């Protein structure tokens, strides 16, 4: 079959023939054969949303199964492509992403790749929404608490956020990576990622309360509506751990902003 496809490239447009490939590879569990197939079709796999009848998430799951990390990175970036027409949106359905996160959670070697791509895509999406769809920009302020799971928040932005929090909650990242990802989020330009950064620092970093407060104060005005929920969650958990100087600073700032 591979020889036929290489000799007659037009056969790649035959979905039925390609599904013979998918089923055969799935049954064989042959790592080398699968890699050869993936590299052969990679340039065309993600050119069209429906070209391969929803096989995108299947491809990613197989790459995870066979521990092909670099190939997975390339495929995941294509899987989360951002479309501009008919409206700004990701090219993938939320359900597939949730299933994918479950697969990733079982393979810690994919955590860094996945988190890096998830965070970059969230940042890009917010940037595009500000440029092209100013009304959609306010969806980043809708969710009062970033850690709150709710069926009413059905945009993929929040499924990606949930994916990040799910991977962090497994605690398979090293302390250094947990701290670095949290700071990376906090000091990004994205409102949504800043909120995620405050949450990650509050729940997963090894920094003391004073240092976390310093980082937050450097990055955001925590009295602004978009950051208030995450910041006051931080205060609820850490106020007693703050130094007297920090406590006084916070009290003064709150009094000056009644």
XYZ file of N, CA and C in Angstrom:
774
model
N 0.833 -1.205 0.000
C 0.000 0.000 0.000
C 0.868 1.257 0.000
N 1.931 1.239 0.805
C 2.827 2.399 0.859
C 3.494 2.616 -0.501
N 3.913 1.531 -1.131
C 4.539 1.642 -2.460
C 3.557 2.222 -3.479
N 2.304 1.793 -3.392
C 1.291 2.315 -4.319
C 1.084 3.816 -4.120
N 1.012 4.238 -2.865
C 0.813 5.660 -2.585
C 1.991 6.491 -3.076
N 3.188 5.964 -2.914
C 4.360 6.702 -3.362
C 4.425 6.782 -4.892
N 3.948 5.723 -5.545
C 3.978 5.703 -7.011
C 2.839 6.516 -7.605
N 1.663 6.491 -6.937
C 0.478 7.206 -7.444
C -0.045 8.146 -6.351
N 0.538 9.345 -6.223
C 0.166 10.273 -5.155
C -1.327 10.610 -5.120
N -1.998 10.553 -6.274
C -3.424 10.893 -6.304
C -4.254 9.962 -5.416
N -3.726 8.769 -5.143
C -4.459 7.827 -4.295
C -4.638 8.352 -2.878
N -3.813 9.338 -2.495
C -3.916 9.886 -1.136
C -5.234 10.626 -0.922
N -5.921 10.975 -2.005
C -7.220 11.656 -1.858
C -8.356 10.666 -1.641
N -8.057 9.373 -1.701
C -9.070 8.337 -1.515
C -9.197 8.012 -0.017
N -10.257 8.527 0.612
C -10.420 8.365 2.058
C -10.555 6.898 2.454
N -11.255 6.124 1.629
C -11.436 4.707 1.968
C -10.100 3.970 2.012
N -9.238 4.285 1.059
C -7.930 3.655 1.038
C -7.103 4.056 2.266
N -7.185 5.341 2.632
C -6.431 5.807 3.788
C -6.916 5.148 5.081
N -8.226 4.908 5.158
C -8.750 4.255 6.359
C -8.289 2.802 6.451
N -8.012 2.181 5.294
C -7.384 0.854 5.333
C -6.028 0.961 6.032
N -5.286 2.019 5.702
C -4.017 2.272 6.376
C -4.210 2.417 7.878
N -5.147 3.290 8.269
C -5.351 3.564 9.692
C -5.663 2.282 10.452
N -6.573 1.501 9.918
C -6.999 0.279 10.619
C -5.868 -0.746 10.673
N -5.137 -0.863 9.550
C -4.036 -1.830 9.500
C -2.937 -1.462 10.495
N -2.569 -0.185 10.509
C -1.536 0.263 11.432
C -1.965 0.100 12.878
N -3.241 0.353 13.147
C -3.769 0.224 14.502
C -3.683 -1.226 14.980
N -3.963 -2.161 14.078
C -3.917 -3.583 14.434
C -2.487 -4.080 14.600
N -1.582 -3.581 13.753
C -0.217 -4.087 13.758
C 0.603 -3.615 14.956
N 0.310 -2.390 15.427
C 1.116 -1.797 16.501
C 2.611 -1.795 16.141
N 2.888 -1.514 14.883
C 4.261 -1.516 14.392
C 4.811 -0.088 14.417
N 5.725 0.178 15.341
C 6.241 1.533 15.561
C 6.954 2.080 14.329
N 7.831 1.316 13.735
C 8.603 1.792 12.589
C 7.720 2.031 11.369
N 6.775 1.125 11.155
C 5.848 1.278 10.034
C 4.995 2.545 10.220
N 4.543 2.768 11.457
C 3.709 3.944 11.716
C 4.498 5.233 11.488
N 5.743 5.273 11.933
C 6.558 6.473 11.741
C 6.769 6.743 10.258
N 7.036 5.702 9.494
C 7.224 5.856 8.043
C 5.959 6.435 7.414
N 4.811 5.905 7.829
C 3.540 6.398 7.297
C 3.309 7.850 7.684
N 3.555 8.181 8.951
C 3.322 9.548 9.425
C 4.194 10.543 8.673
N 5.471 10.251 8.530
C 6.376 11.168 7.845
C 6.008 11.329 6.375
N 5.494 10.248 5.776
C 5.098 10.273 4.369
C 3.888 11.187 4.161
N 2.922 11.143 5.083
C 1.689 11.914 4.918
C 1.668 13.225 5.697
N 2.681 13.483 6.503
C 2.616 14.604 7.445
C 2.309 15.935 6.778
N 2.956 16.224 5.675
C 2.780 17.531 5.045
C 1.348 17.774 4.586
N 0.573 16.709 4.382
C -0.799 16.863 3.897
C -1.862 16.571 4.950
N -1.457 15.958 6.067
C -2.434 15.533 7.066
C -3.285 16.679 7.593
N -2.675 17.881 7.695
C -3.370 18.974 8.369
C -3.693 20.147 7.447
N -3.624 19.916 6.150
C -3.919 21.009 5.238
C -5.402 21.351 5.209
N -6.228 20.362 5.354
C -7.675 20.579 5.333
C -8.292 19.952 6.558
N -9.268 20.672 7.139
C -9.896 20.186 8.371
C -10.506 18.806 8.228
N -11.261 18.596 7.154
C -12.055 17.364 7.037
C -11.477 16.362 6.038
N -10.248 16.613 5.612
C -9.684 15.784 4.549
C -9.613 14.322 4.954
N -9.286 14.078 6.224
C -9.117 12.703 6.671
C -10.177 12.284 7.691
N -11.337 12.904 7.577
C -12.513 12.407 8.300
C -12.264 12.316 9.813
N -11.730 13.417 10.383
C -11.555 13.482 11.822
C -10.473 12.597 12.383
N -9.465 12.278 11.581
C -8.425 11.352 12.032
C -7.313 12.071 12.825
N -7.387 13.391 12.912
C -6.309 14.165 13.542
C -6.007 13.705 14.957
N -7.038 13.591 15.797
C -6.786 13.216 17.193
C -6.286 11.779 17.283
N -6.722 10.923 16.351
C -6.233 9.530 16.316
C -4.729 9.517 16.054
N -4.301 10.340 15.109
C -2.879 10.417 14.780
C -2.077 10.828 16.012
N -2.560 11.834 16.727
C -1.858 12.299 17.917
C -1.779 11.213 18.988
N -2.864 10.490 19.178
C -2.878 9.427 20.189
C -1.873 8.330 19.849
N -1.757 8.013 18.555
C -0.793 6.992 18.149
C 0.646 7.480 18.359
N 0.890 8.759 18.091
C 2.224 9.301 18.323
C 2.580 9.248 19.812
N 1.591 9.466 20.667
C 1.808 9.348 22.114
C 2.097 7.896 22.478
N 1.303 6.985 21.934
C 1.496 5.555 22.230
C 2.915 5.103 21.913
N 3.450 5.584 20.774
C 4.763 5.144 20.314
C 5.909 6.041 20.800
N 5.584 7.045 21.642
C 6.605 7.938 22.222
C 7.375 8.742 21.175
N 6.692 9.180 20.114
C 7.320 10.041 19.113
C 7.100 11.508 19.532
N 7.995 12.034 20.361
C 7.771 13.344 20.975
C 7.858 14.486 19.960
N 8.908 14.536 19.158
C 9.067 15.659 18.226
C 7.979 15.649 17.153
N 7.605 14.446 16.684
C 6.515 14.347 15.695
C 5.199 14.789 16.335
N 5.000 14.429 17.589
C 3.797 14.846 18.324
C 3.723 16.364 18.425
N 4.839 17.010 18.713
C 4.860 18.474 18.820
C 4.391 19.114 17.519
N 4.925 18.643 16.403
C 4.538 19.223 15.106
C 3.049 18.993 14.832
N 2.596 17.776 15.127
C 1.197 17.442 14.853
C 0.251 18.230 15.756
N 0.607 18.404 17.027
C -0.263 19.128 17.962
C -0.395 20.598 17.563
N 0.698 21.202 17.088
C 0.627 22.602 16.664
C -0.328 22.761 15.477
N -0.306 21.796 14.580
C -1.241 21.840 13.446
C -2.670 21.571 13.914
N -2.809 20.644 14.836
C -4.125 20.267 15.374
C -4.816 21.469 15.993
N -4.039 22.356 16.622
C -4.597 23.538 17.278
C -4.435 24.790 16.429
N -4.503 24.643 15.130
C -4.422 25.808 14.251
C -5.596 26.750 14.516
N -5.357 28.026 14.272
C -6.401 29.038 14.500
C -6.973 29.479 13.164
N -8.291 29.385 13.038
C -8.985 29.783 11.807
C -9.534 31.198 11.958
N -9.620 31.920 10.841
C -10.166 33.275 10.872
C -11.536 33.372 10.210
N -11.894 32.372 9.445
C -13.186 32.391 8.752
C -13.933 31.105 9.052
N -15.263 31.185 9.205
C -16.114 32.383 9.172
C -15.982 33.249 10.419
N -15.370 32.708 11.481
C -15.075 33.508 12.662
C -13.789 32.988 13.270
N -13.247 33.737 14.197
C -12.015 33.321 14.848
C -12.278 32.114 15.742
N -11.558 31.021 15.480
C -11.761 29.816 16.288
C -10.610 28.833 16.062
N -10.478 27.897 16.988
C -9.529 26.809 16.788
C -10.152 25.779 15.846
N -9.289 24.963 15.217
C -9.790 24.014 14.218
C -10.251 22.700 14.823
N -10.181 22.557 16.139
C -10.438 21.266 16.759
C -11.627 21.351 17.704
N -12.332 20.245 17.868
C -13.469 20.191 18.777
C -12.989 19.996 20.213
N -13.744 20.564 21.171
C -13.354 20.482 22.578
C -13.268 19.039 23.059
N -14.213 18.212 22.649
C -14.260 16.832 23.144
C -12.974 16.093 22.804
N -12.499 16.258 21.593
C -11.257 15.597 21.187
C -10.086 16.057 22.044
N -10.049 17.357 22.366
C -8.952 17.869 23.169
C -8.980 17.260 24.573
N -10.157 17.175 25.166
C -10.267 16.588 26.505
C -9.784 15.149 26.514
N -10.148 14.397 25.493
C -9.691 13.014 25.395
C -8.178 12.947 25.233
N -7.647 13.882 24.460
C -6.212 13.914 24.212
C -5.441 14.173 25.506
N -5.941 15.083 26.329
C -5.279 15.394 27.608
C -5.205 14.145 28.482
N -6.237 13.323 28.446
C -6.238 12.074 29.224
C -5.092 11.176 28.771
N -4.880 11.081 27.463
C -3.768 10.269 26.933
C -2.422 10.860 27.350
N -2.302 12.187 27.260
C -1.039 12.845 27.586
C -0.689 12.644 29.057
N -1.689 12.648 29.917
C -1.447 12.520 31.361
C -0.746 11.214 31.716
N -0.886 10.215 30.861
C -0.266 8.922 31.158
C 1.196 8.858 30.710
N 1.660 9.913 29.997
C 3.030 9.905 29.461
C 3.721 11.227 29.831
N 4.441 11.239 30.940
C 4.995 12.494 31.450
C 6.009 13.122 30.492
N 6.609 12.338 29.586
C 7.594 12.907 28.668
C 6.952 13.858 27.652
N 5.622 13.865 27.573
C 4.925 14.771 26.654
C 4.443 16.050 27.354
N 4.638 16.153 28.654
C 4.098 17.290 29.405
C 4.665 18.624 28.936
N 5.993 18.712 28.857
C 6.598 20.000 28.503
C 6.204 20.447 27.099
N 6.218 19.512 26.161
C 5.813 19.847 24.789
C 4.380 20.370 24.765
N 3.505 19.661 25.444
C 2.083 20.010 25.427
C 1.833 21.357 26.088
N 2.408 21.559 27.266
C 2.200 22.821 27.981
C 2.731 23.999 27.175
N 3.897 23.857 26.597
C 4.474 24.941 25.805
C 3.557 25.310 24.638
N 3.005 24.311 23.971
C 2.134 24.561 22.816
C 0.785 25.120 23.265
N 0.192 24.551 24.323
C -1.084 25.061 24.843
C -0.964 26.549 25.197
N 0.096 26.912 25.909
C 0.258 28.297 26.357
C 0.493 29.232 25.174
N 1.275 28.781 24.209
C 1.516 29.616 23.022
C 0.223 29.828 22.235
N -0.570 28.774 22.087
C -1.816 28.896 21.330
C -2.808 29.820 22.041
N -2.880 29.738 23.360
C -3.753 30.641 24.114
C -3.316 32.091 23.929
N -2.021 32.321 23.989
C -1.486 33.669 23.806
C -1.781 34.184 22.403
N -1.566 33.342 21.394
C -1.839 33.733 20.002
C -3.319 34.022 19.802
N -4.174 33.172 20.363
C -5.607 33.342 20.164
C -6.096 34.671 20.751
N -5.597 34.984 21.943
C -6.007 36.258 22.551
C -5.503 37.445 21.741
N -4.291 37.329 21.220
C -3.716 38.403 20.411
C -4.565 38.627 19.150
N -4.925 37.529 18.489
C -5.759 37.642 17.289
C -7.145 38.188 17.613
N -7.693 37.785 18.747
C -9.041 38.246 19.109
C -9.038 39.751 19.348
N -7.957 40.280 19.886
C -7.876 41.730 20.095
C -7.749 42.464 18.762
N -7.043 41.846 17.821
C -6.833 42.499 16.529
C -8.054 42.426 15.617
N -8.694 41.238 15.585
C -9.724 41.001 14.574
C -11.145 40.913 15.121
N -11.303 40.554 16.372
C -12.654 40.331 16.911
C -12.733 40.943 18.301
N -12.803 42.251 18.346
C -12.716 42.919 19.643
C -13.836 42.493 20.591
N -14.991 42.124 20.064
C -16.073 41.665 20.941
C -15.712 40.359 21.641
N -15.023 39.480 20.890
C -14.640 38.190 21.472
C -13.580 38.338 22.556
N -12.869 39.473 22.535
C -11.818 39.669 23.528
C -12.378 39.572 24.950
N -13.608 40.003 25.141
C -14.176 40.027 26.492
C -14.551 38.645 27.000
N -14.479 37.630 26.141
C -14.705 36.267 26.645
C -13.622 35.882 27.641
N -12.474 36.558 27.585
C -11.390 36.258 28.519
C -11.681 36.794 29.917
N -12.689 37.655 30.032
C -13.040 38.200 31.335
C -14.288 37.544 31.904
N -14.938 36.683 31.134
C -16.230 36.129 31.546
C -16.113 35.189 32.741
N -15.077 34.406 32.757
C -14.960 33.369 33.777
C -14.440 33.996 35.065
N -15.275 34.051 36.063
C -14.894 34.771 37.276
C -13.688 34.138 37.955
N -13.656 32.817 38.001
C -12.548 32.138 38.658
C -11.928 31.144 37.689
N -10.643 31.291 37.453
C -9.981 30.492 36.423
C -9.996 29.013 36.768
N -10.075 28.691 38.075
C -10.024 27.290 38.497
C -11.398 26.635 38.497
N -12.437 27.410 38.244
C -13.804 26.892 38.324
C -14.176 26.149 37.045
N -14.561 24.896 37.178
C -15.037 24.135 36.023
C -16.539 24.333 35.889
N -16.987 24.618 34.676
C -18.411 24.847 34.466
C -18.772 24.555 33.018
N -19.902 23.906 32.820
C -20.366 23.601 31.458
C -20.727 24.860 30.690
N -20.954 25.961 31.407
C -21.361 27.187 30.719
C -20.192 27.829 29.975
N -18.955 27.432 30.302
C -17.798 27.949 29.600
C -17.363 26.908 28.580
N -17.879 27.033 27.368
C -17.677 25.964 26.387
C -16.670 26.324 25.300
N -16.013 27.498 25.395
C -15.038 27.846 24.363
C -13.757 27.047 24.572
N -13.052 26.821 23.494
C -11.845 26.000 23.570
C -10.752 26.679 24.395
N -10.816 28.021 24.506
C -9.845 28.714 25.352
C -9.820 28.100 26.741
N -11.016 27.876 27.270
C -11.089 27.381 28.641
C -10.849 25.882 28.716
N -11.082 25.167 27.642
C -10.697 23.753 27.621
C -9.172 23.633 27.612
N -8.517 24.554 26.915
C -7.054 24.566 26.933
C -6.534 24.922 28.330
N -7.172 25.907 28.968
C -6.797 26.265 30.338
C -6.973 25.058 31.255
N -8.119 24.392 31.139
C -8.359 23.199 31.961
C -7.307 22.129 31.695
N -6.876 22.013 30.422
C -5.832 21.054 30.087
C -4.518 21.378 30.796
N -4.164 22.671 30.829
C -2.949 23.103 31.531
C -3.056 22.768 33.023
N -4.196 23.103 33.627
C -4.372 22.849 35.062
C -4.384 21.359 35.364
N -4.959 20.560 34.451
C -4.977 19.101 34.638
C -3.553 18.549 34.662
N -2.722 19.008 33.740
C -1.351 18.507 33.668
C -0.548 18.951 34.895
N -0.755 20.186 35.349
C -0.067 20.646 36.552
C -0.515 19.869 37.785
N -1.798 19.522 37.845
C -2.313 18.839 39.034
C -1.732 17.437 39.194
N -1.209 16.870 38.093
C -0.578 15.553 38.181
C 0.775 15.606 38.892
N 1.351 16.809 38.964
C 2.625 17.056 39.665
C 3.767 16.171 39.145
N 3.787 15.930 37.849
C 4.874 15.147 37.259
C 5.984 16.042 36.708
N 5.760 17.371 36.741
C 6.791 18.303 36.316
C 7.779 18.518 37.466
N 9.025 18.822 37.133
C 9.984 19.153 38.180
C 9.610 20.499 38.796
N 10.139 20.770 39.981
C 9.871 22.041 40.660
C 10.301 23.214 39.790
N 11.456 23.071 39.147
C 11.971 24.154 38.296
C 10.998 24.465 37.174
N 10.488 23.434 36.506
C 9.553 23.651 35.403
C 8.239 24.253 35.904
N 7.752 23.800 37.061
C 6.506 24.363 37.594
C 6.659 25.860 37.853
N 7.777 26.237 38.479
C 8.011 27.654 38.763
C 8.157 28.461 37.480
N 8.898 27.922 36.515
C 9.161 28.659 35.278
C 7.895 28.850 34.450
N 7.073 27.801 34.330
C 5.824 27.938 33.573
C 4.907 28.968 34.229
N 4.851 28.963 35.558
C 3.999 29.924 36.262
C 4.458 31.357 35.985
N 5.770 31.600 36.056
C 6.289 32.950 35.789
C 6.118 33.331 34.321
N 6.302 32.373 33.440
C 6.121 32.637 32.007
C 4.703 33.118 31.732
N 3.735 32.468 32.342
C 2.337 32.888 32.171
C 2.113 34.288 32.740
N 2.591 34.496 33.965
C 2.353 35.766 34.646
C 2.932 36.943 33.880
N 4.085 36.769 33.234
C 4.737 37.879 32.550
C 4.468 37.898 31.042
N 3.478 37.141 30.598
C 3.065 37.220 29.191
C 2.196 38.455 28.990
N 1.864 38.746 27.745
C 0.987 39.884 27.449
C -0.489 39.510 27.581
N -0.780 38.250 27.661
C -2.164 37.763 27.671
C -2.811 37.920 29.046
N -4.021 38.489 29.067
C -4.786 38.593 30.318
C -5.091 37.207 30.854
N -5.529 36.331 29.968
C -5.887 34.982 30.395
C -4.684 34.249 30.977
N -3.530 34.364 30.331
C -2.341 33.675 30.833
C -1.822 34.295 32.124
N -1.982 35.598 32.289
C -1.618 36.222 33.563
C -2.455 35.643 34.695
N -3.749 35.460 34.421
C -4.634 34.859 35.432
C -4.200 33.428 35.740
N -3.879 32.682 34.693
C -3.382 31.317 34.888
C -2.091 31.344 35.698
N -1.211 32.320 35.406
C 0.059 32.423 36.117
C -0.131 32.646 37.608
N -1.053 33.531 37.982
C -1.325 33.767 39.408
C -1.818 32.484 40.062
N -2.704 31.780 39.364
C -3.240 30.524 39.902
C -2.138 29.480 40.080
N -1.278 29.345 39.081
C -0.208 28.344 39.155
C 0.787 28.679 40.272
N 1.143 29.960 40.410
C 2.042 30.358 41.491
C 1.430 30.050 42.853
N 0.140 30.302 42.949
C -0.570 30.103 44.209
C -0.665 28.633 44.596
N -0.791 27.767 43.600
C -1.087 26.363 43.883
C 0.065 25.396 43.663
N 1.033 25.756 42.826
C 2.040 24.762 42.443
C 3.492 25.222 42.575
N 3.734 26.510 42.850
C 5.119 26.956 42.936
C 5.691 26.674 44.324
N 7.021 26.755 44.430
C 7.688 26.551 45.721
C 8.157 27.875 46.313
N 7.759 29.004 45.708
C 8.173 30.305 46.219
C 7.405 30.644 47.495
N 8.008 31.485 48.338
C 7.291 31.910 49.544
C 6.277 32.997 49.191
N 5.387 33.301 50.128
C 4.266 34.199 49.863
C 4.731 35.597 49.466
N 5.761 36.123 50.140
C 6.239 37.471 49.817
C 6.764 37.557 48.386
N 7.495 36.526 47.970
C 8.057 36.554 46.619
C 6.940 36.446 45.567
N 5.948 35.593 45.809
C 4.815 35.490 44.877
C 4.097 36.823 44.772
N 3.868 37.475 45.916
C 3.213 38.789 45.899
C 4.029 39.788 45.082
N 5.356 39.755 45.238
C 6.220 40.672 44.474
C 6.076 40.430 42.974
N 6.066 39.165 42.569
C 5.916 38.838 41.153
C 4.581 39.340 40.612
N 3.517 39.097 41.365
C 2.185 39.527 40.920
C 2.125 41.043 40.792
N 2.651 41.757 41.789
C 2.608 43.226 41.781
C 3.408 43.811 40.621
N 4.500 43.132 40.248
C 5.308 43.596 39.117
C 4.578 43.439 37.791
N 3.707 42.438 37.717
C 3.087 42.091 36.436
C 1.711 42.726 36.220
N 0.906 42.838 37.278
C -0.480 43.292 37.093
C -0.889 44.260 38.197
N -1.908 45.045 37.895
C -2.611 45.805 38.925
C -3.692 44.884 39.468
N -3.434 44.274 40.614
C -4.304 43.192 41.082
C -5.681 43.650 41.541
N -5.901 44.972 41.608
C -7.244 45.452 41.946
C -8.157 45.533 40.723
N -7.579 45.383 39.524
C -8.408 45.401 38.314
C -9.315 44.187 38.273
N -10.481 44.348 37.704
C -11.501 43.303 37.698
C -10.986 41.978 37.153
N -10.194 42.023 36.056
C -9.796 40.780 35.399
C -8.847 39.925 36.239
N -8.184 40.525 37.244
C -7.230 39.746 38.050
C -7.679 39.529 39.490
N -8.794 40.126 39.847
C -9.192 40.177 41.255
C -9.469 38.798 41.842
N -10.173 37.947 41.092
C -10.557 36.633 41.639
C -9.332 35.813 42.003
N -8.355 35.741 41.071
C -7.155 34.948 41.326
C -6.317 35.551 42.455
N -6.233 36.900 42.485
C -5.395 37.519 43.507
C -5.992 37.334 44.897
N -7.291 37.511 45.036
C -7.878 37.373 46.366
C -7.931 35.912 46.811
N -7.904 34.992 45.848
C -7.723 33.590 46.214
C -6.321 33.379 46.797
N -5.338 34.073 46.197
C -3.980 34.026 46.745
C -3.957 34.583 48.171
N -4.622 35.733 48.390
C -4.640 36.334 49.729
C -5.324 35.420 50.745
N -6.411 34.790 50.305
C -7.138 33.903 51.205
C -6.242 32.791 51.733
N -5.373 32.303 50.875
C -4.509 31.175 51.255
C -3.198 31.613 51.894
N -2.750 32.850 51.611
C -1.380 33.214 51.988
C -1.243 34.463 52.841
N -2.327 35.154 53.149
C -2.195 36.429 53.867
C -1.437 36.264 55.183
N -1.724 35.223 55.932
C -1.055 35.004 57.220
C 0.436 34.722 57.061
N 0.835 34.265 55.879
C 2.242 33.937 55.640
C 3.051 35.151 55.181
N 2.375 36.249 54.825
C 3.070 37.433 54.345
C 3.762 38.160 55.489
N 4.827 38.875 55.158
C 5.510 39.691 56.158
C 4.629 40.874 56.542
N 4.913 41.480 57.677
C 4.120 42.628 58.134
C 4.183 43.770 57.132
N 5.350 43.970 56.511
C 5.494 45.054 55.533
C 4.571 44.828 54.334
N 4.493 43.579 53.852
C 3.610 43.273 52.722
C 2.137 43.440 53.107
N 1.792 42.984 54.297
C 0.411 43.128 54.761
C 0.012 44.606 54.792
N 0.888 45.441 55.336
C 0.597 46.878 55.417
C 0.446 47.481 54.025
N 1.323 47.069 53.108
C 1.273 47.569 51.728
C -0.073 47.240 51.078
N -0.548 46.023 51.285
C -1.828 45.595 50.705
C -2.979 46.378 51.317
N -2.976 46.540 52.631
C -4.050 47.259 53.320
C -4.122 48.692 52.831
N -2.968 49.357 52.711
C -2.932 50.732 52.231
C -3.497 50.826 50.815
N -3.093 49.901 49.954
C -3.570 49.934 48.564
C -5.077 49.731 48.482
N -5.601 48.830 49.274
C -7.050 48.592 49.280
C -7.789 49.824 49.803
N -7.273 50.451 50.869
C -7.911 51.648 51.430
C -7.928 52.791 50.423
N -6.876 52.883 49.606
C -6.791 53.941 48.609
C -7.639 53.674 47.370
N -8.242 52.493 47.312
C -9.066 52.121 46.146
C -10.424 51.586 46.603
N -11.066 52.365 47.492
C -12.346 51.892 48.026
C -13.382 51.654 46.950
